[in-house]
mmCIF file of C-alpha atoms and ligand atoms in Angstrom:
data_model
loop_
_atom_site.group_PDB
_atom_site.id
_atom_site.type_symbol
_atom_site.label_atom_id
_atom_site.label_comp_id
_atom_site.label_asym_id
_atom_site.label_seq_id
_atom_site.Cartn_x
_atom_site.Cartn_y
_atom_site.Cartn_z
ATOM 1 C CA MET A 1 -4.071 -27.742 -0.114
ATOM 2 C CA SER A 2 -1.326 -30.511 -0.243
ATOM 3 C CA THR A 3 1.345 -30.472 2.593
ATOM 4 C CA GLY A 4 3.992 -30.045 -0.603
ATOM 5 C CA ASP A 5 2.028 -27.352 -2.020
ATOM 6 C CA ARG A 6 4.922 -24.848 -2.445
ATOM 7 C CA PHE A 7 2.324 -21.964 -2.842
ATOM 8 C CA GLN A 8 1.060 -22.455 0.422
ATOM 9 C CA PRO A 9 1.435 -19.272 2.643
ATOM 10 C CA VAL A 10 3.413 -19.332 5.787
ATOM 11 C CA PRO A 11 3.984 -16.560 8.619
ATOM 12 C CA GLU A 12 7.518 -15.972 6.946
ATOM 13 C CA ASP A 13 5.943 -14.565 4.021
ATOM 14 C CA HIS A 14 4.889 -11.571 6.131
ATOM 15 C CA PHE A 15 1.339 -11.594 4.511
ATOM 16 C CA THR A 16 -0.991 -9.254 6.499
ATOM 17 C CA PHE A 17 -4.835 -8.306 6.322
ATOM 18 C CA GLY A 18 -6.935 -5.414 7.734
ATOM 19 C CA LEU A 19 -9.540 -6.630 10.202
ATOM 20 C CA TRP A 20 -11.654 -4.655 7.867
ATOM 21 C CA THR A 21 -10.945 -6.751 5.000
ATOM 22 C CA PHE A 22 -12.161 -10.144 5.949
ATOM 23 C CA GLY A 23 -14.772 -8.380 8.185
ATOM 24 C CA ASN A 24 -16.375 -6.571 5.274
ATOM 25 C CA PRO A 25 -19.683 -7.605 5.422
ATOM 26 C CA GLY A 26 -20.562 -6.775 1.758
ATOM 27 C CA ARG A 27 -22.606 -3.661 1.762
ATOM 28 C CA ASP A 28 -22.149 -1.150 -1.006
ATOM 29 C CA PRO A 29 -23.632 2.295 -1.927
ATOM 30 C CA PHE A 30 -26.638 0.158 -3.646
ATOM 31 C CA GLY A 31 -27.115 -2.750 -1.285
ATOM 32 C CA ASP A 32 -27.054 -3.930 2.281
ATOM 33 C CA PRO A 33 -24.655 -6.150 4.087
ATOM 34 C CA VAL A 34 -24.731 -10.000 2.537
ATOM 35 C CA ARG A 35 -22.371 -11.026 5.142
ATOM 36 C CA PRO A 36 -22.591 -10.788 9.180
ATOM 37 C CA LEU A 37 -21.306 -7.512 10.826
ATOM 38 C CA PRO A 38 -17.998 -8.037 12.253
ATOM 39 C CA ASN A 39 -17.734 -8.108 16.151
ATOM 40 C CA LEU A 40 -15.159 -9.393 18.674
ATOM 41 C CA GLU A 41 -16.345 -12.933 18.497
ATOM 42 C CA SER A 42 -15.908 -13.138 14.661
ATOM 43 C CA ILE A 43 -12.674 -11.422 14.705
ATOM 44 C CA LYS A 44 -11.222 -13.910 17.263
ATOM 45 C CA ARG A 45 -12.571 -16.533 15.106
ATOM 46 C CA TRP A 46 -11.066 -15.013 11.710
ATOM 47 C CA LEU A 47 -7.556 -14.776 13.577
ATOM 48 C CA GLY A 48 -7.564 -18.654 13.892
ATOM 49 C CA ILE A 49 -8.729 -18.984 10.234
ATOM 50 C CA LEU A 50 -5.884 -16.601 9.287
ATOM 51 C CA ALA A 51 -3.334 -18.582 11.366
ATOM 52 C CA GLU A 52 -4.499 -21.556 9.740
ATOM 53 C CA ILE A 53 -3.963 -20.453 6.050
ATOM 54 C CA GLY A 54 -0.483 -18.882 6.802
ATOM 55 C CA ALA A 55 -0.873 -15.338 7.495
ATOM 56 C CA TYR A 56 1.515 -13.503 9.728
ATOM 57 C CA GLY A 57 -0.729 -10.461 11.066
ATOM 58 C CA VAL A 58 -3.568 -8.123 11.124
ATOM 59 C CA ASN A 59 -4.140 -4.453 10.895
ATOM 60 C CA LEU A 60 -6.757 -2.332 12.366
ATOM 61 C CA HIS A 61 -8.333 1.038 12.289
ATOM 62 C CA ASP A 62 -9.315 1.726 16.197
ATOM 63 C CA ASN A 63 -12.973 1.379 15.338
ATOM 64 C CA ASP A 64 -12.740 -1.861 13.564
ATOM 65 C CA LEU A 65 -11.825 -3.179 17.288
ATOM 66 C CA VAL A 66 -13.342 -0.715 19.654
ATOM 67 C CA PRO A 67 -16.823 0.838 18.998
ATOM 68 C CA PHE A 68 -16.836 4.455 18.442
ATOM 69 C CA ASP A 69 -18.692 4.984 21.719
ATOM 70 C CA ALA A 70 -17.111 2.395 23.769
ATOM 71 C CA SER A 71 -16.613 3.314 27.564
ATOM 72 C CA ALA A 72 -12.926 3.177 28.829
ATOM 73 C CA ALA A 73 -13.624 -0.118 30.487
ATOM 74 C CA GLU A 74 -15.340 -1.711 27.639
ATOM 75 C CA ARG A 75 -12.326 -0.625 25.394
ATOM 76 C CA ASP A 76 -9.837 -2.427 27.906
ATOM 77 C CA ARG A 77 -11.942 -5.587 28.236
ATOM 78 C CA ILE A 78 -11.937 -5.798 24.247
ATOM 79 C CA VAL A 79 -8.388 -5.011 23.860
ATOM 80 C CA ALA A 80 -7.578 -7.795 26.587
ATOM 81 C CA GLU A 81 -9.696 -10.266 24.632
ATOM 82 C CA PHE A 82 -8.140 -9.276 21.605
ATOM 83 C CA LYS A 83 -4.628 -9.301 22.755
ATOM 84 C CA LYS A 84 -5.498 -12.890 23.930
ATOM 85 C CA ALA A 85 -6.569 -14.083 20.987
ATOM 86 C CA LEU A 86 -3.153 -12.705 19.162
ATOM 87 C CA LYS A 87 -1.058 -14.518 21.607
ATOM 88 C CA ASP A 88 -3.300 -18.018 21.120
ATOM 89 C CA THR A 89 -2.962 -17.562 17.223
ATOM 90 C CA GLY A 90 0.796 -16.021 17.037
ATOM 91 C CA LEU A 91 -0.698 -13.502 14.818
ATOM 92 C CA LYS A 92 1.194 -10.000 15.248
ATOM 93 C CA VAL A 93 -0.327 -6.554 14.539
ATOM 94 C CA PRO A 94 2.471 -4.635 12.419
ATOM 95 C CA MET A 95 0.096 -1.441 11.309
ATOM 96 C CA ALA A 96 -2.617 0.538 12.847
ATOM 97 C CA THR A 97 -4.574 3.312 11.572
ATOM 98 C CA THR A 98 -7.490 5.604 12.660
ATOM 99 C CA ASN A 99 -10.875 5.629 11.213
ATOM 100 C CA LEU A 100 -11.297 9.226 10.441
ATOM 101 C CA PHE A 101 -13.922 8.552 7.760
ATOM 102 C CA SER A 102 -16.960 6.493 8.821
ATOM 103 C CA HIS A 103 -18.367 8.803 11.733
ATOM 104 C CA PRO A 104 -20.564 11.799 10.225
ATOM 105 C CA ILE A 105 -18.811 14.148 12.450
ATOM 106 C CA PHE A 106 -15.995 13.883 9.627
ATOM 107 C CA LYS A 107 -18.151 14.360 6.902
ATOM 108 C CA ASP A 108 -16.394 17.668 5.728
ATOM 109 C CA GLY A 109 -12.809 16.258 6.593
ATOM 110 C CA ALA A 110 -10.998 15.539 9.600
ATOM 111 C CA PHE A 111 -7.517 17.306 9.645
ATOM 112 C CA THR A 112 -8.492 19.601 7.087
ATOM 113 C CA SER A 113 -12.287 20.402 8.420
ATOM 114 C CA ASN A 114 -12.998 24.205 8.614
ATOM 115 C CA ASP A 115 -14.299 23.541 12.021
ATOM 116 C CA PRO A 116 -11.579 23.585 14.609
ATOM 117 C CA LYS A 117 -13.343 21.463 16.865
ATOM 118 C CA VAL A 118 -13.546 18.669 14.487
ATOM 119 C CA ARG A 119 -9.880 19.114 13.606
ATOM 120 C CA ALA A 120 -9.281 18.778 17.310
ATOM 121 C CA PHE A 121 -11.535 15.924 17.900
ATOM 122 C CA ALA A 122 -9.626 14.172 14.985
ATOM 123 C CA LEU A 123 -6.419 14.805 16.768
ATOM 124 C CA HIS A 124 -7.970 13.629 20.173
ATOM 125 C CA LYS A 125 -9.045 10.209 18.237
ATOM 126 C CA THR A 126 -6.026 9.800 16.545
ATOM 127 C CA MET A 127 -3.352 10.138 19.707
ATOM 128 C CA ARG A 128 -5.969 7.663 21.383
ATOM 129 C CA ALA A 129 -5.854 5.481 18.378
ATOM 130 C CA ILE A 130 -2.101 5.730 18.068
ATOM 131 C CA ASP A 131 -1.749 4.611 21.875
ATOM 132 C CA LEU A 132 -3.775 1.613 20.883
ATOM 133 C CA GLY A 133 -1.597 0.769 17.974
ATOM 134 C CA VAL A 134 1.439 1.099 20.018
ATOM 135 C CA GLU A 135 -0.146 -1.242 22.664
ATOM 136 C CA LEU A 136 -0.753 -3.890 20.242
ATOM 137 C CA GLY A 137 3.081 -3.775 18.852
ATOM 138 C CA ALA A 138 2.403 -1.780 15.650
ATOM 139 C CA GLN A 139 5.482 -0.294 13.929
ATOM 140 C CA VAL A 140 3.655 1.534 11.148
ATOM 141 C CA TYR A 141 0.692 4.162 11.677
ATOM 142 C CA VAL A 142 -1.199 4.876 8.215
ATOM 143 C CA PHE A 143 -3.117 7.885 7.530
ATOM 144 C CA TRP A 144 -5.577 7.526 4.866
ATOM 145 C CA GLY A 145 -7.514 11.097 4.513
ATOM 146 C CA GLY A 146 -10.328 9.746 2.955
ATOM 147 C CA ARG A 147 -12.668 12.602 3.662
ATOM 148 C CA GLU A 148 -9.809 15.300 3.368
ATOM 149 C CA GLY A 149 -11.556 16.986 0.106
ATOM 150 C CA THR A 150 -14.237 18.638 -1.474
ATOM 151 C CA GLU A 151 -17.148 18.718 -3.752
ATOM 152 C CA VAL A 152 -17.723 22.298 -3.497
ATOM 153 C CA ASP A 153 -14.200 24.337 -4.328
ATOM 154 C CA ALA A 154 -15.554 27.453 -2.522
ATOM 155 C CA SER A 155 -15.951 25.654 0.601
ATOM 156 C CA LYS A 156 -12.245 25.056 1.400
ATOM 157 C CA ASP A 157 -9.159 27.248 0.243
ATOM 158 C CA PRO A 158 -6.827 24.373 -0.818
ATOM 159 C CA VAL A 159 -3.609 26.093 0.321
ATOM 160 C CA THR A 160 -5.277 26.576 4.127
ATOM 161 C CA ALA A 161 -6.618 22.749 3.759
ATOM 162 C CA LEU A 162 -2.791 21.825 2.902
ATOM 163 C CA LYS A 163 -1.722 23.892 6.105
ATOM 164 C CA ARG A 164 -4.061 22.220 8.194
ATOM 165 C CA TYR A 165 -3.390 18.742 7.229
ATOM 166 C CA ARG A 166 0.372 19.814 7.912
ATOM 167 C CA GLU A 167 -0.230 20.983 11.374
ATOM 168 C CA CYS A 168 -2.058 17.939 12.406
ATOM 169 C CA ILE A 169 0.578 15.599 11.090
ATOM 170 C CA ASN A 170 3.301 17.653 12.483
ATOM 171 C CA PHE A 171 1.225 17.583 15.925
ATOM 172 C CA LEU A 172 1.079 13.821 15.807
ATOM 173 C CA CYS A 173 4.596 13.326 15.040
ATOM 174 C CA GLU A 174 5.576 15.378 18.009
ATOM 175 C CA TYR A 175 3.057 13.450 20.193
ATOM 176 C CA CYS A 176 5.069 10.136 19.069
ATOM 177 C CA ILE A 177 8.410 11.868 19.845
ATOM 178 C CA ASP A 178 7.102 13.058 23.249
ATOM 179 C CA ASN A 179 5.928 9.516 24.170
ATOM 180 C CA GLY A 180 8.958 7.741 23.061
ATOM 181 C CA TYR A 181 6.886 5.704 20.595
ATOM 182 C CA GLN A 182 8.875 3.715 18.060
ATOM 183 C CA ILE A 183 6.456 4.147 15.165
ATOM 184 C CA LYS A 184 6.483 5.395 11.616
ATOM 185 C CA PHE A 185 3.848 7.372 9.677
ATOM 186 C CA ALA A 186 2.611 6.263 6.410
ATOM 187 C CA LEU A 187 0.527 8.643 4.318
ATOM 188 C CA GLU A 188 -1.721 6.928 1.778
ATOM 189 C CA ALA A 189 -2.856 8.721 -1.469
ATOM 190 C CA LYS A 190 -6.473 8.211 -2.891
ATOM 191 C CA PRO A 191 -7.721 10.637 -5.870
ATOM 192 C CA ASN A 192 -11.339 10.558 -5.135
ATOM 193 C CA GLU A 193 -14.083 8.606 -3.003
ATOM 194 C CA PRO A 194 -15.615 9.122 -0.845
ATOM 195 C CA ARG A 195 -15.098 12.958 -1.710
ATOM 196 C CA GLY A 196 -15.572 14.152 -4.934
ATOM 197 C CA ASP A 197 -11.685 15.257 -4.798
ATOM 198 C CA ILE A 198 -9.472 13.964 -2.117
ATOM 199 C CA PHE A 199 -6.587 16.219 -1.196
ATOM 200 C CA LEU A 200 -2.774 14.887 -1.999
ATOM 201 C CA ALA A 201 -4.385 12.631 -4.732
ATOM 202 C CA THR A 202 -1.551 10.161 -5.421
ATOM 203 C CA THR A 203 1.661 8.649 -4.057
ATOM 204 C CA GLY A 204 3.709 11.355 -5.837
ATOM 205 C CA ALA A 205 1.644 14.310 -4.230
ATOM 206 C CA MET A 206 1.845 12.621 -0.663
ATOM 207 C CA LEU A 207 5.747 12.238 -1.249
ATOM 208 C CA ALA A 208 6.203 16.027 -1.932
ATOM 209 C CA PHE A 209 4.044 16.720 1.027
ATOM 210 C CA ILE A 210 6.131 14.811 3.313
ATOM 211 C CA TYR A 211 9.391 17.074 2.781
ATOM 212 C CA THR A 212 7.226 20.099 3.927
ATOM 213 C CA LEU A 213 6.816 18.350 7.215
ATOM 214 C CA ASP A 214 8.687 19.445 10.772
ATOM 215 C CA HIS A 215 9.841 15.699 10.746
ATOM 216 C CA PRO A 216 9.949 14.113 7.115
ATOM 217 C CA ASP A 217 11.967 11.661 8.659
ATOM 218 C CA MET A 218 9.451 9.905 10.522
ATOM 219 C CA VAL A 219 6.894 9.949 7.655
ATOM 220 C CA GLY A 220 6.683 7.858 4.586
ATOM 221 C CA LEU A 221 4.104 6.141 2.186
ATOM 222 C CA ASN A 222 1.495 3.501 2.049
ATOM 223 C CA PRO A 223 0.879 3.285 -1.799
ATOM 224 C CA GLU A 224 -2.430 1.246 -2.790
ATOM 225 C CA VAL A 225 -2.830 -0.575 -6.095
ATOM 226 C CA ALA A 226 -6.510 0.462 -6.428
ATOM 227 C CA HIS A 227 -5.885 4.090 -5.757
ATOM 228 C CA GLU A 228 -2.936 4.663 -7.991
ATOM 229 C CA HIS A 229 -4.734 2.923 -10.833
ATOM 230 C CA MET A 230 -7.975 5.192 -10.232
ATOM 231 C CA ALA A 231 -5.733 8.027 -11.222
ATOM 232 C CA GLY A 232 -4.683 6.108 -14.306
ATOM 233 C CA LEU A 233 -0.913 5.835 -13.017
ATOM 234 C CA ASN A 234 1.559 2.883 -13.142
ATOM 235 C CA PHE A 235 1.759 1.548 -9.549
ATOM 236 C CA SER A 236 4.934 0.093 -9.785
ATOM 237 C CA HIS A 237 6.532 3.199 -10.960
ATOM 238 C CA ALA A 238 4.716 5.136 -7.768
ATOM 239 C CA VAL A 239 6.091 2.416 -5.858
ATOM 240 C CA ALA A 240 9.509 2.616 -7.446
ATOM 241 C CA GLN A 241 9.696 6.371 -6.660
ATOM 242 C CA ALA A 242 8.660 5.552 -2.670
ATOM 243 C CA LEU A 243 11.222 2.898 -2.631
ATOM 244 C CA GLU A 244 14.229 4.916 -4.243
ATOM 245 C CA ALA A 245 13.407 7.883 -1.842
ATOM 246 C CA GLY A 246 13.462 5.384 1.147
ATOM 247 C CA LYS A 247 9.835 6.180 1.709
ATOM 248 C CA LEU A 248 8.260 2.829 1.041
ATOM 249 C CA PHE A 249 7.113 2.347 4.847
ATOM 250 C CA HIS A 250 4.128 0.200 3.953
ATOM 251 C CA ILE A 251 1.646 -1.074 1.214
ATOM 252 C CA ASP A 252 -1.770 -1.851 0.170
ATOM 253 C CA LEU A 253 -2.169 -4.763 -2.054
ATOM 254 C CA ASN A 254 -5.022 -5.441 -4.008
ATOM 255 C CA ALA A 255 -6.610 -5.080 -7.842
ATOM 256 C CA GLN A 256 -8.471 -2.710 -9.791
ATOM 257 C CA LYS A 257 -10.346 -2.460 -12.943
ATOM 258 C CA LEU A 258 -9.291 0.904 -14.702
ATOM 259 C CA CYS A 259 -11.844 3.932 -14.891
ATOM 260 C CA ARG A 260 -13.932 2.238 -11.890
ATOM 261 C CA PHE A 261 -14.567 3.195 -8.279
ATOM 262 C CA ASP A 262 -12.456 1.715 -5.590
ATOM 263 C CA GLN A 263 -12.988 -1.929 -6.134
ATOM 264 C CA ASP A 264 -10.192 -3.517 -3.586
ATOM 265 C CA LEU A 265 -10.300 -6.488 -5.149
ATOM 266 C CA ARG A 266 -8.288 -9.944 -4.462
ATOM 267 C CA PHE A 267 -4.603 -9.189 -5.205
ATOM 268 C CA GLY A 268 -3.655 -9.959 -8.877
ATOM 269 C CA SER A 269 -7.141 -10.499 -10.050
ATOM 270 C CA GLU A 270 -6.867 -8.014 -12.454
ATOM 271 C CA ASP A 271 -3.856 -6.425 -14.625
ATOM 272 C CA LEU A 272 -1.643 -9.632 -13.898
ATOM 273 C CA LYS A 273 1.078 -8.308 -15.653
ATOM 274 C CA GLY A 274 1.103 -5.050 -13.587
ATOM 275 C CA ALA A 275 1.065 -7.264 -10.422
ATOM 276 C CA PHE A 276 4.230 -9.433 -11.816
ATOM 277 C CA PHE A 277 6.222 -6.193 -12.021
ATOM 278 C CA LEU A 278 4.976 -5.070 -8.732
ATOM 279 C CA VAL A 279 6.088 -8.482 -7.042
ATOM 280 C CA LYS A 280 9.460 -8.239 -9.346
ATOM 281 C CA LEU A 281 9.833 -4.684 -7.585
ATOM 282 C CA LEU A 282 9.586 -5.587 -4.114
ATOM 283 C CA GLU A 283 11.331 -9.002 -4.401
ATOM 284 C CA ASP A 284 14.189 -7.597 -6.513
ATOM 285 C CA TYR A 285 14.728 -4.872 -3.923
ATOM 286 C CA ASN A 286 14.236 -7.299 -0.844
ATOM 287 C CA TRP A 287 11.769 -4.678 0.484
ATOM 288 C CA PRO A 288 11.396 -5.755 3.991
ATOM 289 C CA GLY A 289 7.896 -4.405 4.661
ATOM 290 C CA MET A 290 4.669 -6.664 5.109
ATOM 291 C CA ARG A 291 2.950 -7.811 2.257
ATOM 292 C CA HIS A 292 -0.401 -6.124 3.288
ATOM 293 C CA PHE A 293 -3.837 -6.854 1.611
ATOM 294 C CA ASP A 294 -6.321 -3.725 1.749
ATOM 295 C CA ALA A 295 -9.141 -5.832 -0.269
ATOM 296 C CA HIS A 296 -12.517 -7.601 0.320
ATOM 297 C CA ALA A 297 -14.334 -10.508 -1.083
ATOM 298 C CA TYR A 298 -16.928 -10.062 -3.992
ATOM 299 C CA ARG A 299 -20.396 -9.206 -2.534
ATOM 300 C CA THR A 300 -21.250 -12.751 -3.806
ATOM 301 C CA GLU A 301 -19.380 -14.415 -1.451
ATOM 302 C CA ASP A 302 -20.315 -16.088 1.756
ATOM 303 C CA LEU A 303 -17.858 -16.643 4.811
ATOM 304 C CA ASP A 304 -16.162 -19.458 2.804
ATOM 305 C CA GLY A 305 -15.873 -17.164 -0.226
ATOM 306 C CA VAL A 306 -13.987 -14.792 2.090
ATOM 307 C CA ARG A 307 -11.409 -17.348 3.150
ATOM 308 C CA ASP A 308 -10.916 -18.347 -0.597
ATOM 309 C CA PHE A 309 -10.337 -14.464 -0.989
ATOM 310 C CA CYS A 310 -7.581 -14.503 1.733
ATOM 311 C CA LEU A 311 -5.743 -17.437 0.560
ATOM 312 C CA GLY A 312 -5.903 -16.286 -3.030
ATOM 313 C CA CYS A 313 -4.375 -13.054 -2.385
ATOM 314 C CA MET A 314 -1.374 -14.813 -0.503
ATOM 315 C CA ARG A 315 -1.065 -17.670 -3.177
ATOM 316 C CA THR A 316 -1.140 -15.319 -5.994
ATOM 317 C CA TYR A 317 1.544 -13.245 -4.684
ATOM 318 C CA LYS A 318 3.498 -16.289 -4.105
ATOM 319 C CA ILE A 319 3.093 -17.857 -7.388
ATOM 320 C CA LEU A 320 4.102 -14.372 -9.037
ATOM 321 C CA LYS A 321 7.351 -14.408 -6.808
ATOM 322 C CA GLU A 322 8.094 -17.813 -8.473
ATOM 323 C CA LYS A 323 7.489 -16.262 -11.987
ATOM 324 C CA VAL A 324 9.938 -13.554 -10.843
ATOM 325 C CA ARG A 325 12.611 -16.478 -10.088
ATOM 326 C CA GLN A 326 11.902 -17.958 -13.647
ATOM 327 C CA PHE A 327 12.218 -14.542 -15.208
ATOM 328 C CA HIS A 328 15.789 -14.131 -13.908
ATOM 329 C CA GLU A 329 16.490 -17.723 -14.838
ATOM 330 C CA ASP A 330 15.242 -17.383 -18.402
ATOM 331 C CA GLU A 331 18.325 -16.965 -20.467
ATOM 332 C CA GLU A 332 16.335 -15.649 -23.516
ATOM 333 C CA ILE A 333 14.937 -12.945 -21.567
ATOM 334 C CA GLN A 334 18.423 -12.223 -19.763
ATOM 335 C CA ALA A 335 20.094 -11.916 -22.896
ATOM 336 C CA ILE A 336 17.975 -9.350 -24.239
ATOM 337 C CA LEU A 337 18.319 -7.514 -21.093
ATOM 338 C CA ARG A 338 22.162 -8.054 -21.081
ATOM 339 C CA GLU A 339 22.290 -6.176 -24.281
ATOM 340 C CA LEU A 340 19.714 -3.529 -23.488
ATOM 341 C CA ASN A 341 21.890 -2.593 -20.346
ATOM 342 C CA ALA A 342 25.246 -3.157 -21.882
ATOM 343 C CA GLY A 343 25.916 0.528 -21.152
ATOM 344 C CA ASP A 344 29.205 2.493 -21.902
ATOM 345 C CA GLU A 345 31.007 2.874 -18.829
ATOM 346 C CA PRO A 346 33.671 5.921 -20.010
ATOM 347 C CA LEU A 347 30.557 7.901 -20.824
ATOM 348 C CA GLU A 348 28.358 7.278 -18.118
ATOM 349 C CA THR A 349 31.168 7.963 -15.638
ATOM 350 C CA ARG A 350 31.668 11.439 -17.263
ATOM 351 C CA MET A 351 28.031 12.007 -17.041
ATOM 352 C CA ALA A 352 27.633 10.558 -13.298
ATOM 353 C CA GLN A 353 30.224 13.556 -11.837
ATOM 354 C CA TYR A 354 30.116 16.977 -13.538
ATOM 355 C CA SER A 355 33.459 18.605 -14.314
ATOM 356 C CA ARG A 356 34.546 21.385 -16.577
ATOM 357 C CA ALA A 357 36.424 18.749 -18.603
ATOM 358 C CA ASN A 358 33.428 16.337 -18.477
ATOM 359 C CA ALA A 359 31.040 19.199 -19.655
ATOM 360 C CA THR A 360 33.814 20.526 -22.389
ATOM 361 C CA TYR A 361 33.873 16.868 -23.632
ATOM 362 C CA LEU A 362 30.250 16.083 -23.868
ATOM 363 C CA ARG A 363 29.567 19.569 -25.418
ATOM 364 C CA ASP A 364 32.381 19.968 -27.830
ATOM 365 C CA GLN A 365 33.920 16.202 -28.339
ATOM 366 C CA PHE A 366 31.227 14.186 -28.053
ATOM 367 C CA GLY A 367 29.327 13.536 -31.447
ATOM 368 C CA TYR A 368 26.557 11.360 -31.672
ATOM 369 C CA SER A 369 27.740 10.154 -35.200
ATOM 370 C CA ASP A 370 25.625 7.104 -35.888
ATOM 371 C CA VAL A 371 22.620 8.976 -34.861
ATOM 372 C CA ALA A 372 20.708 7.784 -37.792
ATOM 373 C CA ASP A 373 21.527 4.215 -37.432
ATOM 374 C CA ARG A 374 20.545 4.414 -33.578
ATOM 375 C CA ALA A 375 17.360 6.223 -34.598
ATOM 376 C CA THR A 376 16.168 3.527 -36.672
ATOM 377 C CA ARG A 377 17.430 0.514 -34.795
ATOM 378 C CA GLY A 378 14.746 -1.779 -33.282
ATOM 379 C CA LEU A 379 15.018 -2.551 -29.871
ATOM 380 C CA GLY A 380 13.209 -5.866 -29.766
ATOM 381 C CA TYR A 381 10.705 -5.031 -27.154
ATOM 382 C CA GLU A 382 7.615 -6.973 -28.759
ATOM 383 C CA ARG A 383 10.000 -10.079 -28.061
ATOM 384 C CA LEU A 384 11.042 -9.239 -24.655
ATOM 385 C CA ASP A 385 7.075 -8.595 -23.752
ATOM 386 C CA GLN A 386 6.025 -11.669 -25.350
ATOM 387 C CA LEU A 387 8.481 -13.565 -23.637
ATOM 388 C CA VAL A 388 7.076 -12.201 -20.344
ATOM 389 C CA ILE A 389 3.561 -12.924 -21.211
ATOM 390 C CA GLU A 390 4.344 -16.528 -21.984
ATOM 391 C CA LEU A 391 6.397 -16.951 -18.622
ATOM 392 C CA LEU A 392 2.967 -15.524 -17.151
ATOM 393 C CA LEU A 393 0.758 -17.957 -19.175
ATOM 394 C CA GLY A 394 3.266 -21.054 -18.020
ATOM 395 C CA VAL A 395 4.664 -21.781 -21.487
ATOM 396 C CA ARG A 396 7.957 -21.058 -20.325
ATOM 397 C CA GLY A 397 10.292 -21.335 -17.350
ATOM 398 C CA SER A 398 10.348 -24.622 -15.072
HETATM 399 C C1 DIG B 1 -8.598 2.603 2.498
HETATM 400 O O1 DIG B 1 -7.880 2.352 1.218
HETATM 401 C C2 DIG B 1 -7.658 2.666 3.587
HETATM 402 C C3 DIG B 1 -8.410 2.385 4.698
HETATM 403 O O2 DIG B 1 -8.666 1.215 4.470
HETATM 404 C C4 DIG B 1 -7.143 2.472 5.724
HETATM 405 O O3 DIG B 1 -7.101 3.463 6.285
HETATM 406 C C5 DIG B 1 -5.813 2.441 4.849
HETATM 407 C C6 DIG B 1 -4.899 1.227 5.485
HETATM 408 O O4 DIG B 1 -4.649 0.025 4.431
HETATM 409 N N1 DIG B 1 -6.354 2.163 3.546
HETATM 410 MN MN1 MN B 2 -5.651 1.250 1.605
HETATM 411 MN MN1 MN B 3 -8.889 1.439 -1.977
#
């Protein structure tokens, strides 16, 4: 990359990667790892690579760094070495989370397990992982309930499961309050995989769940592109609902072909128009959160390919951000939008505030006299969308 490359990532862009992303060894349900399994030495090497290509930080599950069966002394040694590597590279740790899905103990769930000892162990593990996250400086703590679900509906009453889920999240909110931790929780939805059906399957379902908690102010959302696409939903609409509710605490950026398993592909590598409108939403509303990639390189790739993957995620985000600028400066697009959003201030003022006078007006006086004309009038969306396509294809804009 030349020094004048305006799409060269820099720490100010706030791009972050999970340790599990660049550390992904490329195993899949039908194949063994194709790259070395991660360890502390490889993590330290990758911190140097990420710093060199302009990333801001890394995120982690507890066991991405500290092995499940590590002793307290081993845990402290590993954390100390990791903190030194962070200091040496200048990378931050904005988010942390718990692995409540890999170890077989969680094979039938963690917070929603029928076995109270498993639920207690999940709380035990999560409190220690929150301690680690706080120690590393994390401000957001993610909960992805990958094992919270069923294959056999007879095995778990869904109402009871949700009550157990809530009990654990409430307990952990109290833990953070009791310890004075300034950390916010971000719940991540997914419809299925690894469970046949996962509870709280979409971002919208998670948002509703938040308002049933004891401390809803502490809890927000971590929507993921691939997960909403697996549910056949428009990701920008899910993010907009979280943003508008003040609950977009974190985000998992990646890409996904429709109607497939969770691919966690390089950001922007599929559905480029969807990625553009997501970047537009985040940038138009000046969302302050980390631009976090929860994705991994293709199984075909070696470690150089993984570096290409990391750089590609960040570059595509920056290129789409430039396209957003061009969109706002494109006079033909803006003229169409001005007309679409011309509005009717007197009428909108009446609708914005109920009063008997406004109700009487809208019910008795207001007549949609030109209904037939409006009903048949073309809205010009074919032209508008073609302009966006041509902008993205690079034949418009500076
Ligand atoms: C999977 O999409 C989940 C886990 O990788 C992790 O718990 C979370 C954090 O981004 N996403
Ligand atoms: Mn994720
Ligand atoms: Mn995913």
